[in-house]
Short mmCIF file of N, CA and C in Angstrom, two decimals:
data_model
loop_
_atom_site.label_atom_id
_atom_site.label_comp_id
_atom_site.label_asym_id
_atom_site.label_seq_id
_atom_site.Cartn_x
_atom_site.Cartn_y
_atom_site.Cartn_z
N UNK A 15 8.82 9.36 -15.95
CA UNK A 15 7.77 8.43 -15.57
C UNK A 15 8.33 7.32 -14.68
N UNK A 16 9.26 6.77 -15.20
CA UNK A 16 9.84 5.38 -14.27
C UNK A 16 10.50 6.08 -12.83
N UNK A 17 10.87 7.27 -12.66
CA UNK A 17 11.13 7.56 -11.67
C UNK A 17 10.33 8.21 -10.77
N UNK A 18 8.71 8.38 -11.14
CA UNK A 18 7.43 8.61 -10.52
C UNK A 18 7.07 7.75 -9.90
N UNK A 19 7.44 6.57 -10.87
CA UNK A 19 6.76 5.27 -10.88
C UNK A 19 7.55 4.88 -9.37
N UNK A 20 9.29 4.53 -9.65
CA UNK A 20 10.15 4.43 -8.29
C UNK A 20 9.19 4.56 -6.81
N UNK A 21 8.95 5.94 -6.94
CA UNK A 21 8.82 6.37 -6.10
C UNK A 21 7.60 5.91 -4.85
N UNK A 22 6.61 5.60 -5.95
CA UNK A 22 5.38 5.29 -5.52
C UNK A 22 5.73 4.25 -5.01
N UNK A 23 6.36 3.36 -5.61
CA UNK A 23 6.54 1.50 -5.40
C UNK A 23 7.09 1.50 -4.02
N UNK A 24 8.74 2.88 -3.62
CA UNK A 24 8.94 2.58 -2.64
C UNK A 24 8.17 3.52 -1.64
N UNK A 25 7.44 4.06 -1.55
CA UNK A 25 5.98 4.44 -0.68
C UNK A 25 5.35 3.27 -1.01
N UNK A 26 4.98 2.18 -1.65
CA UNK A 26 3.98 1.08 -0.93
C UNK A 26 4.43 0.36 -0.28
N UNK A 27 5.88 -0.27 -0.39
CA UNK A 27 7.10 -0.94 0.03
C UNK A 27 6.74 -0.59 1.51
N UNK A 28 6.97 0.89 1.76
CA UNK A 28 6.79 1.38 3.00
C UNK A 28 5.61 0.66 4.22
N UNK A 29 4.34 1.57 2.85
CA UNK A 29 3.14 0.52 3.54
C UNK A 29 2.80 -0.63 3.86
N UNK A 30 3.35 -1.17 2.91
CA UNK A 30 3.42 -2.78 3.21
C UNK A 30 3.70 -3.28 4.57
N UNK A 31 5.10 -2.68 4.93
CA UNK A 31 5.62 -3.31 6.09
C UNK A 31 4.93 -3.10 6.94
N UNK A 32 4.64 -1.46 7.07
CA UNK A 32 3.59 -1.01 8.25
C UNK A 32 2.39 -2.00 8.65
N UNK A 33 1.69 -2.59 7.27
CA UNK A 33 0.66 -3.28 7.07
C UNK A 33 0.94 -4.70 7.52
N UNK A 34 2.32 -5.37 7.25
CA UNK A 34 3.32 -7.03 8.08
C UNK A 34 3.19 -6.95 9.46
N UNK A 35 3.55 -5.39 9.91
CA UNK A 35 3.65 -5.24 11.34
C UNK A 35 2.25 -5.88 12.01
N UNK A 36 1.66 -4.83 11.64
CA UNK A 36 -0.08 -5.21 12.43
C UNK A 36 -0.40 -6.15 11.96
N UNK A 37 -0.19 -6.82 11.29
CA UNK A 37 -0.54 -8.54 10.92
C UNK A 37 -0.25 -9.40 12.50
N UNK A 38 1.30 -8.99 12.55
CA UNK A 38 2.10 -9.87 13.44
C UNK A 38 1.80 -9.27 15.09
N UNK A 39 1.48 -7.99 15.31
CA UNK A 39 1.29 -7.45 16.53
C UNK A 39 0.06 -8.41 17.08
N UNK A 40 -0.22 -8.93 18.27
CA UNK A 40 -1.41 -9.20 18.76
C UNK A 40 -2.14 -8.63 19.29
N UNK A 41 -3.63 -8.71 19.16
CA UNK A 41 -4.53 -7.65 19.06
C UNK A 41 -4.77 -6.90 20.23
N UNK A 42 -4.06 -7.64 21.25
CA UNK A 42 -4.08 -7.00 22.89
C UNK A 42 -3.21 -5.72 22.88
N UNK A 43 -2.15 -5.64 21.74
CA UNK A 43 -1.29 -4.71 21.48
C UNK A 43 -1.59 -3.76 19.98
N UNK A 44 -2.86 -3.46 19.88
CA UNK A 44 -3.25 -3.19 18.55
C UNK A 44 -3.52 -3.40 17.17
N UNK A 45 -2.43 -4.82 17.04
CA UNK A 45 -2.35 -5.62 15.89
C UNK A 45 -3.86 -6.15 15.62
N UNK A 46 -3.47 -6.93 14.01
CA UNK A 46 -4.52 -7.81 13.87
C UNK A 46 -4.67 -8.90 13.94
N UNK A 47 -3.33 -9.69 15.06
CA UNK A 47 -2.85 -10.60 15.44
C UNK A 47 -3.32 -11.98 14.15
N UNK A 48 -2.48 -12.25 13.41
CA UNK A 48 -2.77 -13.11 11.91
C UNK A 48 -3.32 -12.58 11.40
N UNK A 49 -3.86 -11.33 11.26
CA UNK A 49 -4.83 -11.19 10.19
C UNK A 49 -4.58 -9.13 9.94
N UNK A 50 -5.21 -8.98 8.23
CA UNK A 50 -5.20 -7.55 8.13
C UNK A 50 -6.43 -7.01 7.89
N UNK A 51 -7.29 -7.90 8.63
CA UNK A 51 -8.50 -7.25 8.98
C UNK A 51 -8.51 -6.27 9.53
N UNK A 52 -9.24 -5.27 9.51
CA UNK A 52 -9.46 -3.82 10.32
C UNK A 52 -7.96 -2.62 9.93
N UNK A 53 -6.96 -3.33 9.17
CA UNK A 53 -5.89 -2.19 9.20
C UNK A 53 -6.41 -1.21 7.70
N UNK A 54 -6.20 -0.31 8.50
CA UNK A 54 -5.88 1.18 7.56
C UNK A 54 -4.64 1.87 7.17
N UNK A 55 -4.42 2.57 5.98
CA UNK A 55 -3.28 3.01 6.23
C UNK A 55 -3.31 4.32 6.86
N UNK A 56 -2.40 4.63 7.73
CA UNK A 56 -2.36 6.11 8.89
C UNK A 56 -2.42 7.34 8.02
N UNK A 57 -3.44 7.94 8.47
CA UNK A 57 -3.76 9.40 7.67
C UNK A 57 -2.75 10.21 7.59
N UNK A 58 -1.46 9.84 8.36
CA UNK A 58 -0.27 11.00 8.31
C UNK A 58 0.59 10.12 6.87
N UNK A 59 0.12 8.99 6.17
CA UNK A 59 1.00 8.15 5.18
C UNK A 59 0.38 8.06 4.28
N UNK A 60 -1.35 8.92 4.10
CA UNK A 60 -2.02 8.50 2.98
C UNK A 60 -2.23 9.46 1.79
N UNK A 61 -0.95 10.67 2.12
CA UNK A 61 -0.72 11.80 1.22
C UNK A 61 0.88 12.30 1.56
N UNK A 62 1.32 12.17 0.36
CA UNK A 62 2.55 12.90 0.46
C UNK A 62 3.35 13.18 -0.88
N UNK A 63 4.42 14.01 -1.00
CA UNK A 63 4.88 14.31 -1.58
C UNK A 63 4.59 14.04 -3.36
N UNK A 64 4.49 12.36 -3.23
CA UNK A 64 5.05 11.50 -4.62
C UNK A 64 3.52 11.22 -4.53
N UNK A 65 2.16 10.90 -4.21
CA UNK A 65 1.31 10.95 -4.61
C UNK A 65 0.52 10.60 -3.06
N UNK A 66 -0.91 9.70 -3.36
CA UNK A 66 -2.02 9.46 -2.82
C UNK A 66 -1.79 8.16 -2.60
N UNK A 67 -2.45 7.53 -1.09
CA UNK A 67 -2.16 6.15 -1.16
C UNK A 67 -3.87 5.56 -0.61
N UNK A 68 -4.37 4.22 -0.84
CA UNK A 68 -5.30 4.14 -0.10
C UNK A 68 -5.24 2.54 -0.42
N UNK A 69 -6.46 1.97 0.56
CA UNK A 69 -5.98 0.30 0.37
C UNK A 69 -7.68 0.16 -0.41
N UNK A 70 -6.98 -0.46 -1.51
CA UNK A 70 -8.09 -0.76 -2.60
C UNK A 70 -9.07 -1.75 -2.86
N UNK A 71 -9.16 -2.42 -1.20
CA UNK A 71 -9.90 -3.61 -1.37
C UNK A 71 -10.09 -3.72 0.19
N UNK A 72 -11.30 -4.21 0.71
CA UNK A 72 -11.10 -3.89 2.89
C UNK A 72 -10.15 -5.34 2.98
N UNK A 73 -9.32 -5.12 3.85
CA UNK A 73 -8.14 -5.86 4.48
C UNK A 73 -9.34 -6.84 4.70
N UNK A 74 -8.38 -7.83 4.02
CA UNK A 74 -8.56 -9.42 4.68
C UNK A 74 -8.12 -10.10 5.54
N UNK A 75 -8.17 -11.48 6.13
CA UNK A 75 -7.50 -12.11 7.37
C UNK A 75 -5.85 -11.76 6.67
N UNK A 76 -5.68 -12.38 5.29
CA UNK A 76 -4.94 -13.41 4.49
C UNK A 76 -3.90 -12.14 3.34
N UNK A 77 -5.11 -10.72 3.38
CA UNK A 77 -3.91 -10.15 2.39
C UNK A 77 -4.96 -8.65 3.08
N UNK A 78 -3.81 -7.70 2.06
CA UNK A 78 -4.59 -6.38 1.89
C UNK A 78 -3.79 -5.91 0.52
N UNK A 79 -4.46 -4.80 -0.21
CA UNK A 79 -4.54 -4.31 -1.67
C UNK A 79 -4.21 -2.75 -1.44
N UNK A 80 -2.83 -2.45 -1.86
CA UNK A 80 -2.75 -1.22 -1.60
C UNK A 80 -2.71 -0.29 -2.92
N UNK A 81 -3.36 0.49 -3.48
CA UNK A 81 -2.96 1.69 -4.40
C UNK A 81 -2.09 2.72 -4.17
N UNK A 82 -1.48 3.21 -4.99
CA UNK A 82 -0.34 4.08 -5.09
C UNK A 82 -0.68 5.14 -6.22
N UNK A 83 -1.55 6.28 -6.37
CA UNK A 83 -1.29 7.28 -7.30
C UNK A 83 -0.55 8.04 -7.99
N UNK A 84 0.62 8.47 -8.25
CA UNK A 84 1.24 9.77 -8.64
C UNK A 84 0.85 10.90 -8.75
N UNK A 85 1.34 11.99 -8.68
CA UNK A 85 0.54 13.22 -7.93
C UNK A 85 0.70 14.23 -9.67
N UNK A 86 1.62 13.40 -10.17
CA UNK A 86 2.08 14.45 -11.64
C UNK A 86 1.61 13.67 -12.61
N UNK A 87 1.44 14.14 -13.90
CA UNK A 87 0.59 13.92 -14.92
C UNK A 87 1.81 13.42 -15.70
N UNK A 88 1.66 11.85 -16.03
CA UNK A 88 2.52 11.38 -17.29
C UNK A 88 2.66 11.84 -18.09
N UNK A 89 0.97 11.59 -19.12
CA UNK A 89 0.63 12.70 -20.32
C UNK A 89 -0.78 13.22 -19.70
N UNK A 90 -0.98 13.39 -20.73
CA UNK A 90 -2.73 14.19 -20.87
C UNK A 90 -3.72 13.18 -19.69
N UNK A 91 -3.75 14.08 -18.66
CA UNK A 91 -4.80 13.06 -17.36
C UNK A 91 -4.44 11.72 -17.23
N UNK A 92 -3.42 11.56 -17.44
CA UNK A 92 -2.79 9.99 -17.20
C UNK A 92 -1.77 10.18 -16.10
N UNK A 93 -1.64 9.26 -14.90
CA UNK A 93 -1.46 9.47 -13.45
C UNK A 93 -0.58 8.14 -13.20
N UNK A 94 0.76 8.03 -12.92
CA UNK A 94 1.21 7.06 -12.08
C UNK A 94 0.23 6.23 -11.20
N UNK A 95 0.49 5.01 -11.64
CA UNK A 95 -0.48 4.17 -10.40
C UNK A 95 0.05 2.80 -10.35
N UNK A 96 -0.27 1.98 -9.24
CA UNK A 96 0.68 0.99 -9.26
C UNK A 96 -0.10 0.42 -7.75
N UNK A 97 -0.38 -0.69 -7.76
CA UNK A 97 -1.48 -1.79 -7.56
C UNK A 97 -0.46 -2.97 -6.28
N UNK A 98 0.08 -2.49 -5.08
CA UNK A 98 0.71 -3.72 -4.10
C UNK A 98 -0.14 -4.67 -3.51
N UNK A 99 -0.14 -5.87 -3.38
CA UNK A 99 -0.81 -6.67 -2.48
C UNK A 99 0.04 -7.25 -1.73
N UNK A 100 -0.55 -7.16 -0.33
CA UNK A 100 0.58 -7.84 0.94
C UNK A 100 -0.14 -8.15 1.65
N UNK A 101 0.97 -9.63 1.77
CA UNK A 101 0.54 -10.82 2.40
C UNK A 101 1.43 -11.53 3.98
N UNK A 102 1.05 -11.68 4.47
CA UNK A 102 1.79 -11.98 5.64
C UNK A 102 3.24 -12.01 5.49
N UNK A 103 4.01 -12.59 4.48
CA UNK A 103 5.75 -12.98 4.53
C UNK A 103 6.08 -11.87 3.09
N UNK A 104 5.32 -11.33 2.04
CA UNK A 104 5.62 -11.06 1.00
C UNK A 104 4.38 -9.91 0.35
N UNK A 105 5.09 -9.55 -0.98
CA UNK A 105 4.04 -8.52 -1.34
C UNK A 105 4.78 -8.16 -3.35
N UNK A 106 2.97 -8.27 -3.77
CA UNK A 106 3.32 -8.34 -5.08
C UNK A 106 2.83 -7.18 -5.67
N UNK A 107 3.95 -6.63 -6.37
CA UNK A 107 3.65 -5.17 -7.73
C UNK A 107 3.25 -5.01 -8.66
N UNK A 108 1.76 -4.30 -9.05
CA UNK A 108 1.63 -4.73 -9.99
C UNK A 108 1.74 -3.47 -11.25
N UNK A 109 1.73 -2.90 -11.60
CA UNK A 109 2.15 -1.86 -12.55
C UNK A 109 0.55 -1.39 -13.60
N UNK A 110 0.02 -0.52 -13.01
CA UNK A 110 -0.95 -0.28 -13.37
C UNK A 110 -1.01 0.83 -14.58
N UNK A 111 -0.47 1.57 -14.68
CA UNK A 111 -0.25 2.74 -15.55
C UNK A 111 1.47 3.51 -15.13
#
């Protein structure tokens, strides 16, 4: 489990940054220049190996809410999951199951 768990955290880790980037890009260059309004995470990053990813709340100026699934069964229908929020300089974990 904790190494399901690993895994996911560093796949949001991932997203996160992706998600810092377009914060900081300006919007003439795709970004959301200050803000994570309008970002998605890229359909080639929102399935892989270690589970399912999707952002669990629509991007704000100020933050965005990312989910992290696990793709393998802890116990009985119980699923790795794990709850990032990122914010312009930082990003917090939250440990959902």
């Amino acid at each position: 489990t904790e190494s399901k768990r690993n895994n996911i955290i560093n796949d949001l880790v991932h997203l996160a940054s992706e998600a810092q980037k377009y914060y900081r890009t300006p919007r003439a260059m795709g970004g959301g220049q200050l803000s994570f309004e309008g970002w998605q995470i890229p359909k080639r990053l929102q399935v892989n190996a270690d589970g399912e990813f999707t952002v669990s709340a629509t991007a704000t100026r100020d933050q965005v809410v990312l989910m992290g699934k696990g793709n393998g069964e802890v116990t009985s229908n119980n699923f790795v999951q794990v709850q990032m929020t990122v914010t312009q300089s930082n990003y917090v974990t939250q440990i959902i199951r």
